[in-house]
């Protein structure tokens, strides 16, 4: 019975089996479905991947000419290419950088080890160094690399080196990368299964060694600590020596295997073992040396060289490293500093043949040691010295880069708990830092803060949206160098180039628009500033990369002179008068500029209301100027078609009519000329915006009008425009003020097809952006866009060839007032009774996609010159990129990313709202580091910033760091202060020094501190005396050796007065010892004085683990295994005797929801306590004794999200009344790769609908059932999208987004996920147990209620609709269970089930016709469902 009616339902065998399993599970649990118990699933997706790098491997895994570096993470790899100057082989000090090439993160398993198999690295100059072949940002890069065409598909060539990985899923993986014919980079891999584990404690693949001639995996008796292949002696290249360092019992052994690679593995022989001395039982490094089959073992601070191991027992010789570096950081313990990794720099072959080798050792505190290895010396390490201090916390990720024989050594290292980087190491010179590798780990604590709405520039219409948005701050880093509060920001990064340019008086009257034009010498940029009544033109250039900012003046037509930039700095930009370079007087700078641009020949074109001007940048070029007679120009658009010509489109106003003109520029000798194409077209209403687009040898003109319409005109190459279609917006206030045309082209992994699409972005006056899909195929009347049937007769003077192949141009000198252009444009009388208005045919090639809301005023959209699928959007507070990935379709929502401007020299840089932006031409060649193609000019008030914007298509982590003087441990946002309250551990220097191993060590002691940090300002950390200015505590209130463990803000009310208190729990001494003391400190916070005064001090013998506020004037905290609840006596201003409840293990986290106290314990899961008859009682408890980490209460769902140290997250339901066993039923459970340590509720569904991303509001109402697209159905969004969005952070810097799913949504997503996990194009490396999950969703196991959003994301990126339809048509590509093979499983069955599950989710959106095509109900079932999936996966930050 359904809704009071008896119904019949057709079930297949899969559904019957799934329901039987669910019923059996419910009976086994003894808890059948009860009223009010929710049936929820959980959707997780990775928002931010961990920045922790396990290893860095220089390798040429794409092509022999591609100089790459492989970054190996815990579950992903990234290939980066080494970039540098144009002639890096002749300039050893040329700056270098790394550019992302491709990443791979579909292993679905942790990576245990990584090595390179193939030819050894050789010291040689790269054939094309410093260029990125697959990054077409700069025209000269792609042009210069066309000689080699490193395309493996055509050359059938394997790169010289292959990456070998071992996975925790017991797979050995070989892979390399290649370029396809579309210049896209892909991976090619092959997998071999590893033997099964004999015991759970074994993990095969942790150690991996590779020999160029052979490969060997073996099982030995003991635990393998290190494993390497040794270099054979000269003339014995076929001899393979595998050396293992094994721990067995109390001994550490050297175990050696030898064989001849020509005879196969049958000749493997194990040699006698050698016991290492006690002092070397735990070696840090094993380094194979190049000579005499020797090797070095690094243990602690000692290096031991072993020689002649083939003779039987290796001879050991200890070597003392000569270092005189002062230790960095808190090094008061007697533990020796650890050498973490080694690297062999590239040296000429002749040098190595002479018996000379070198090695770099890196230490955990950043010290690098340079070792000389000589074959003839005894010991072989002839000398060593310090190469410098990198001032970074280093781990295993350390390597040297190959920049050629003439280059100095460059090392690259990733930080362990702070930033890494790239450094030049030059003999007898200081270390030079040339690049940064970000690391924001560890995340110890997080807090949520609102956006600042007190800024005067924020409009009232935006303040409500800003209040809904959230900012995420986290404690990260370690020590005074790297400790900071990190603001987690997702979006597109724009790296600031050089200093900020202050425009001074130039911006006094307000700047309306900004244009960036190329400078002919390629070392500068012309900037055209548009003011309400005039225009200013300046030239910004540089001199040999030594940039300096100078005061400069520009002469104007008026006698008054204005200063453009004032002041000077050591590094900056030269702001010059452009009159020395071009004939500025030929431009109309005394009026507002409507449009500006540059032609393919380098001419500068300016359009003003009264003129069109074109000037050359070289001497001898005659400029062109035209003034319309009796008319004015209202809007204009300029389009430069690569390798063809430049087209101009203008609208002339001759009262009361408006006329559309177009033509193209050229030159005839030394004369700039213009050729008009066709007759003017009379517009039905005033134009508000124009845009030109070149598509399929056709010019498409878009005209936005004040009548809230968008008109389309088309023209074949060289012909006149003809009207095509008219699109009307829904709202009369939707006037299009700006236009951007995007082109999407993607080759999917699933299908070897190229998908093209054209989209029109309309920036409307009401603060929204309307996206329209341009159908390049046939419309409803079977009329193709730009079809030949719509061609008009070509204008006189033009031929049948394409643009750019002109026979002649029409043009005149600039002697007359109109420049002779009247003969080009013609001067028609425009009689009022002449009917030139358009007559559009029926039908429309435009389909609406979506509406994006950015503010309350007009939106400006601007197409990106470097990425055809991306546009910039600016509106009030918003500065974003809008990009469409995966092709264009009405149900493919845009990727909207905030642009974050960062300053490499100021980590806490906070950008101000943009006034206007401009982008440098994509035709600027690469070769000058400060002016690159696509650079963004960002104007805010009177400040101008030049930034290099990232071309990465997906949102990425752009952290903002607020540096501290120590290691932060706790952070919280105080709404009372509108500041961050940070607890951190700083270091205080003690008197005198001490010596250890001959090195001077400054004595330091840790000291807890508390700071109040502004959200949008850089903290002033140190005063003139070098003391900590942030700490608001008096050091006298801290006991010697005392540690601050936690901090909460407390606002108790006494009478009518509210007090602001900080409650800190501390620990002194070793836990469990007699001297151990734990204190509860109450500080009174006085914001005006910026200090905290200790008011109450409460001592406890057991350690206080967690504290939370309860009610208005009470506290609850855990002390040992006890939970204490203390009430404040308001009258006596004292705490009453506490209520106490003893649990089985200490609390790790306490929170309060209403009258319920939620406690997560160290070993016994989650508990819910409450006060009953003046007693603290436990009402609910977790069924599982889990090692808890954190929890979050969701009151609306009566749900608790509980995480533990076993990498699980559980949904626990709190019933209205306790059960007999007083347990919380488990609703769902998810197993993640890492443990979640913090949870925060970022948005509810209502907040998400208002603001899915920080600066944009998206309104969707696309139904997979009826296919309709509306203008923002709030009820639809609240019904079909997740009602809760939670952020989960891990200590390694990973951030997950968690969303709750209702039962119908979970079933549909689980059905799609189960198909995707068996699809090799989505999950190429499945775990052996992947087949345990049936295709039909089942709720029998709570772990199956987890939906992996990363798998769904791959489905969207690797084929989307077409791949989903193929899975439904073709099945699971061979990965099926035996019972499914025996059961009839036809495509019709899968489509029927998919259709039924879709109807369950969107049951209120209409019915399917039984006679309709199942695959395409209303044309777009699979596509619309995936559009809904994209909305579910949309980032919340």
Short mmCIF file of N, CA and C in Angstrom, two decimals, residues 1149-1230:
data_model
loop_
_atom_site.label_atom_id
_atom_site.label_comp_id
_atom_site.label_asym_id
_atom_site.label_seq_id
_atom_site.Cartn_x
_atom_site.Cartn_y
_atom_site.Cartn_z
N UNK A 1149 36.68 15.20 24.00
CA UNK A 1149 35.94 16.34 23.47
C UNK A 1149 34.58 16.39 24.15
N UNK A 1150 34.19 17.59 24.57
CA UNK A 1150 32.90 17.81 25.22
C UNK A 1150 32.21 18.97 24.52
N UNK A 1151 30.93 18.80 24.25
CA UNK A 1151 30.10 19.89 23.72
C UNK A 1151 28.74 19.84 24.39
N UNK A 1152 28.02 20.94 24.31
CA UNK A 1152 26.71 21.07 24.95
C UNK A 1152 25.70 21.47 23.90
N UNK A 1153 24.57 20.75 23.87
CA UNK A 1153 23.46 21.06 22.99
C UNK A 1153 22.20 21.13 23.84
N UNK A 1154 21.76 22.36 24.12
CA UNK A 1154 20.61 22.52 25.01
C UNK A 1154 20.98 22.07 26.41
N UNK A 1155 20.27 21.06 26.92
CA UNK A 1155 20.56 20.51 28.23
C UNK A 1155 21.35 19.21 28.16
N UNK A 1156 21.68 18.76 26.95
CA UNK A 1156 22.42 17.52 26.78
C UNK A 1156 23.92 17.83 26.71
N UNK A 1157 24.69 16.98 27.38
CA UNK A 1157 26.15 17.09 27.37
C UNK A 1157 26.69 15.91 26.56
N UNK A 1158 27.38 16.21 25.47
CA UNK A 1158 27.94 15.18 24.60
C UNK A 1158 29.42 15.03 24.90
N UNK A 1159 29.82 13.79 25.16
CA UNK A 1159 31.20 13.50 25.54
C UNK A 1159 31.74 12.40 24.63
N UNK A 1160 32.86 12.68 23.97
CA UNK A 1160 33.59 11.66 23.22
C UNK A 1160 34.78 11.24 24.08
N UNK A 1161 34.88 9.94 24.31
CA UNK A 1161 35.89 9.42 25.23
C UNK A 1161 37.07 8.82 24.47
N UNK A 1162 38.12 8.62 25.20
CA UNK A 1162 39.37 8.16 24.60
C UNK A 1162 39.28 6.76 24.05
N UNK A 1163 38.50 5.88 24.70
CA UNK A 1163 38.47 4.47 24.29
C UNK A 1163 37.07 3.88 24.21
N UNK A 1164 36.04 4.58 24.65
CA UNK A 1164 34.72 3.96 24.76
C UNK A 1164 33.64 4.75 24.04
N UNK A 1165 33.98 5.38 22.96
CA UNK A 1165 32.99 5.97 22.10
C UNK A 1165 32.33 7.22 22.66
N UNK A 1166 31.10 7.45 22.18
CA UNK A 1166 30.37 8.69 22.46
C UNK A 1166 29.30 8.45 23.53
N UNK A 1167 29.15 9.44 24.43
CA UNK A 1167 28.15 9.38 25.49
C UNK A 1167 27.36 10.68 25.50
N UNK A 1168 26.09 10.55 25.89
CA UNK A 1168 25.21 11.72 26.03
C UNK A 1168 24.74 11.76 27.47
N UNK A 1169 25.05 12.85 28.17
CA UNK A 1169 24.72 13.01 29.58
C UNK A 1169 23.68 14.10 29.73
N UNK A 1170 23.00 14.07 30.85
CA UNK A 1170 22.04 15.12 31.18
C UNK A 1170 21.87 15.17 32.69
N UNK A 1171 21.30 16.26 33.14
CA UNK A 1171 21.07 16.47 34.57
C UNK A 1171 19.65 16.01 34.90
N UNK A 1172 19.55 15.04 35.79
CA UNK A 1172 18.26 14.50 36.23
C UNK A 1172 18.24 14.52 37.75
N UNK A 1173 17.33 15.31 38.30
CA UNK A 1173 17.17 15.42 39.76
C UNK A 1173 18.50 15.76 40.43
N UNK A 1174 19.12 16.80 39.93
CA UNK A 1174 20.39 17.30 40.47
C UNK A 1174 21.51 16.27 40.44
N UNK A 1175 21.39 15.37 39.49
CA UNK A 1175 22.45 14.39 39.31
C UNK A 1175 22.82 14.33 37.83
N UNK A 1176 24.08 14.08 37.58
CA UNK A 1176 24.58 13.94 36.22
C UNK A 1176 24.52 12.46 35.85
N UNK A 1177 23.69 12.13 34.87
CA UNK A 1177 23.48 10.73 34.49
C UNK A 1177 23.77 10.57 33.01
N UNK A 1178 24.14 9.35 32.64
CA UNK A 1178 24.37 8.98 31.24
C UNK A 1178 23.09 8.41 30.67
N UNK A 1179 22.54 9.06 29.66
CA UNK A 1179 21.27 8.62 29.08
C UNK A 1179 21.47 7.76 27.84
N UNK A 1180 22.47 8.08 27.04
CA UNK A 1180 22.75 7.29 25.84
C UNK A 1180 24.25 7.02 25.77
N UNK A 1181 24.59 5.92 25.13
CA UNK A 1181 26.00 5.57 24.95
C UNK A 1181 26.18 4.90 23.59
N UNK A 1182 27.39 5.01 23.07
CA UNK A 1182 27.73 4.39 21.79
C UNK A 1182 27.74 2.88 21.94
N UNK A 1183 27.28 2.20 20.89
CA UNK A 1183 27.30 0.74 20.92
C UNK A 1183 28.71 0.18 20.75
N UNK A 1184 29.60 0.97 20.17
CA UNK A 1184 30.95 0.51 19.86
C UNK A 1184 31.94 1.25 20.74
N UNK A 1185 32.91 0.54 21.26
CA UNK A 1185 33.96 1.17 22.06
C UNK A 1185 35.03 1.70 21.10
N UNK A 1186 34.75 2.82 20.52
CA UNK A 1186 35.65 3.39 19.52
C UNK A 1186 36.61 4.38 20.18
N UNK A 1187 37.84 4.49 19.66
CA UNK A 1187 38.77 5.51 20.16
C UNK A 1187 38.41 6.87 19.57
N UNK A 1188 37.60 7.60 20.26
CA UNK A 1188 37.00 8.81 19.71
C UNK A 1188 38.04 9.89 19.44
N UNK A 1189 37.73 10.71 18.45
CA UNK A 1189 38.57 11.86 18.13
C UNK A 1189 37.79 13.16 18.26
N UNK A 1190 36.54 13.20 17.76
CA UNK A 1190 35.76 14.44 17.77
C UNK A 1190 34.31 14.08 17.49
N UNK A 1191 33.42 15.04 17.72
CA UNK A 1191 32.02 14.83 17.37
C UNK A 1191 31.38 16.18 17.05
N UNK A 1192 30.25 16.11 16.37
CA UNK A 1192 29.47 17.30 16.02
C UNK A 1192 28.00 16.93 16.12
N UNK A 1193 27.23 17.78 16.81
CA UNK A 1193 25.80 17.53 17.01
C UNK A 1193 25.02 18.30 15.94
N UNK A 1194 24.09 17.60 15.28
CA UNK A 1194 23.18 18.20 14.30
C UNK A 1194 21.77 18.14 14.90
N UNK A 1195 21.34 19.18 15.59
CA UNK A 1195 20.07 19.09 16.34
C UNK A 1195 18.86 18.85 15.45
N UNK A 1196 18.82 19.49 14.25
CA UNK A 1196 17.64 19.34 13.40
C UNK A 1196 17.44 17.89 12.97
N UNK A 1197 18.51 17.13 12.88
CA UNK A 1197 18.41 15.74 12.45
C UNK A 1197 18.44 14.77 13.62
N UNK A 1198 18.57 15.29 14.87
CA UNK A 1198 18.75 14.43 16.06
C UNK A 1198 19.89 13.46 15.82
N UNK A 1199 20.97 13.99 15.27
CA UNK A 1199 22.08 13.16 14.83
C UNK A 1199 23.38 13.68 15.41
N UNK A 1200 24.29 12.76 15.68
CA UNK A 1200 25.64 13.09 16.13
C UNK A 1200 26.63 12.46 15.15
N UNK A 1201 27.50 13.28 14.59
CA UNK A 1201 28.59 12.78 13.78
C UNK A 1201 29.78 12.54 14.68
N UNK A 1202 30.21 11.30 14.79
CA UNK A 1202 31.30 10.93 15.69
C UNK A 1202 32.45 10.36 14.86
N UNK A 1203 33.64 10.87 15.09
CA UNK A 1203 34.83 10.37 14.40
C UNK A 1203 35.76 9.71 15.40
N UNK A 1204 36.62 8.83 14.89
CA UNK A 1204 37.55 8.13 15.76
C UNK A 1204 38.91 8.02 15.09
N UNK A 1205 39.86 7.49 15.83
CA UNK A 1205 41.22 7.36 15.35
C UNK A 1205 41.40 6.20 14.39
N UNK A 1206 40.34 5.40 14.18
CA UNK A 1206 40.38 4.31 13.21
C UNK A 1206 39.88 4.75 11.84
N UNK A 1207 39.86 6.06 11.61
CA UNK A 1207 39.49 6.64 10.30
C UNK A 1207 38.02 6.40 9.96
N UNK A 1208 37.16 6.31 10.98
CA UNK A 1208 35.74 6.14 10.74
C UNK A 1208 34.98 7.40 11.13
N UNK A 1209 33.85 7.59 10.46
CA UNK A 1209 32.90 8.62 10.86
C UNK A 1209 31.53 7.96 10.90
N UNK A 1210 30.87 8.09 12.05
CA UNK A 1210 29.60 7.40 12.28
C UNK A 1210 28.50 8.41 12.52
N UNK A 1211 27.33 8.08 12.02
CA UNK A 1211 26.12 8.86 12.29
C UNK A 1211 25.31 8.18 13.36
N UNK A 1212 25.24 8.77 14.54
CA UNK A 1212 24.54 8.19 15.68
C UNK A 1212 23.24 8.95 15.90
N UNK A 1213 22.14 8.19 15.97
CA UNK A 1213 20.83 8.82 16.15
C UNK A 1213 20.49 8.88 17.63
N UNK A 1214 20.03 10.04 18.07
CA UNK A 1214 19.60 10.23 19.45
C UNK A 1214 18.08 10.15 19.49
N UNK A 1215 17.52 9.01 19.93
CA UNK A 1215 16.05 8.87 19.95
C UNK A 1215 15.42 9.83 20.95
N UNK A 1216 14.14 10.10 20.79
CA UNK A 1216 13.46 10.97 21.77
C UNK A 1216 13.51 10.40 23.17
N UNK A 1217 13.40 9.07 23.28
CA UNK A 1217 13.48 8.40 24.57
C UNK A 1217 14.51 7.28 24.50
N UNK A 1218 15.31 7.09 25.56
CA UNK A 1218 16.33 6.04 25.52
C UNK A 1218 15.72 4.65 25.38
N UNK A 1219 16.45 3.76 24.68
CA UNK A 1219 16.07 2.37 24.59
C UNK A 1219 16.43 1.66 25.90
N UNK A 1220 16.06 0.39 25.96
CA UNK A 1220 16.38 -0.38 27.15
C UNK A 1220 17.88 -0.50 27.33
N UNK A 1221 18.61 -0.66 26.22
CA UNK A 1221 20.06 -0.78 26.34
C UNK A 1221 20.75 0.58 26.37
N UNK A 1222 19.97 1.69 26.26
CA UNK A 1222 20.47 3.06 26.31
C UNK A 1222 21.62 3.29 25.32
N UNK A 1223 21.46 2.78 24.11
CA UNK A 1223 22.47 2.97 23.08
C UNK A 1223 21.92 3.85 21.97
N UNK A 1224 22.83 4.47 21.26
CA UNK A 1224 22.44 5.30 20.12
C UNK A 1224 22.55 4.46 18.86
N UNK A 1225 21.46 4.26 18.14
CA UNK A 1225 21.51 3.44 16.91
C UNK A 1225 22.44 4.05 15.88
N UNK A 1226 23.12 3.18 15.17
CA UNK A 1226 24.03 3.60 14.10
C UNK A 1226 23.23 3.76 12.82
N UNK A 1227 23.25 4.97 12.24
CA UNK A 1227 22.49 5.25 11.02
C UNK A 1227 23.35 5.00 9.79
N UNK A 1228 24.59 5.43 9.81
CA UNK A 1228 25.51 5.18 8.71
C UNK A 1228 26.93 5.20 9.26
N UNK A 1229 27.83 4.70 8.46
CA UNK A 1229 29.23 4.65 8.84
C UNK A 1229 30.07 4.77 7.59
N UNK A 1230 31.14 5.56 7.65
CA UNK A 1230 32.03 5.75 6.51
C UNK A 1230 33.46 5.51 6.96
#
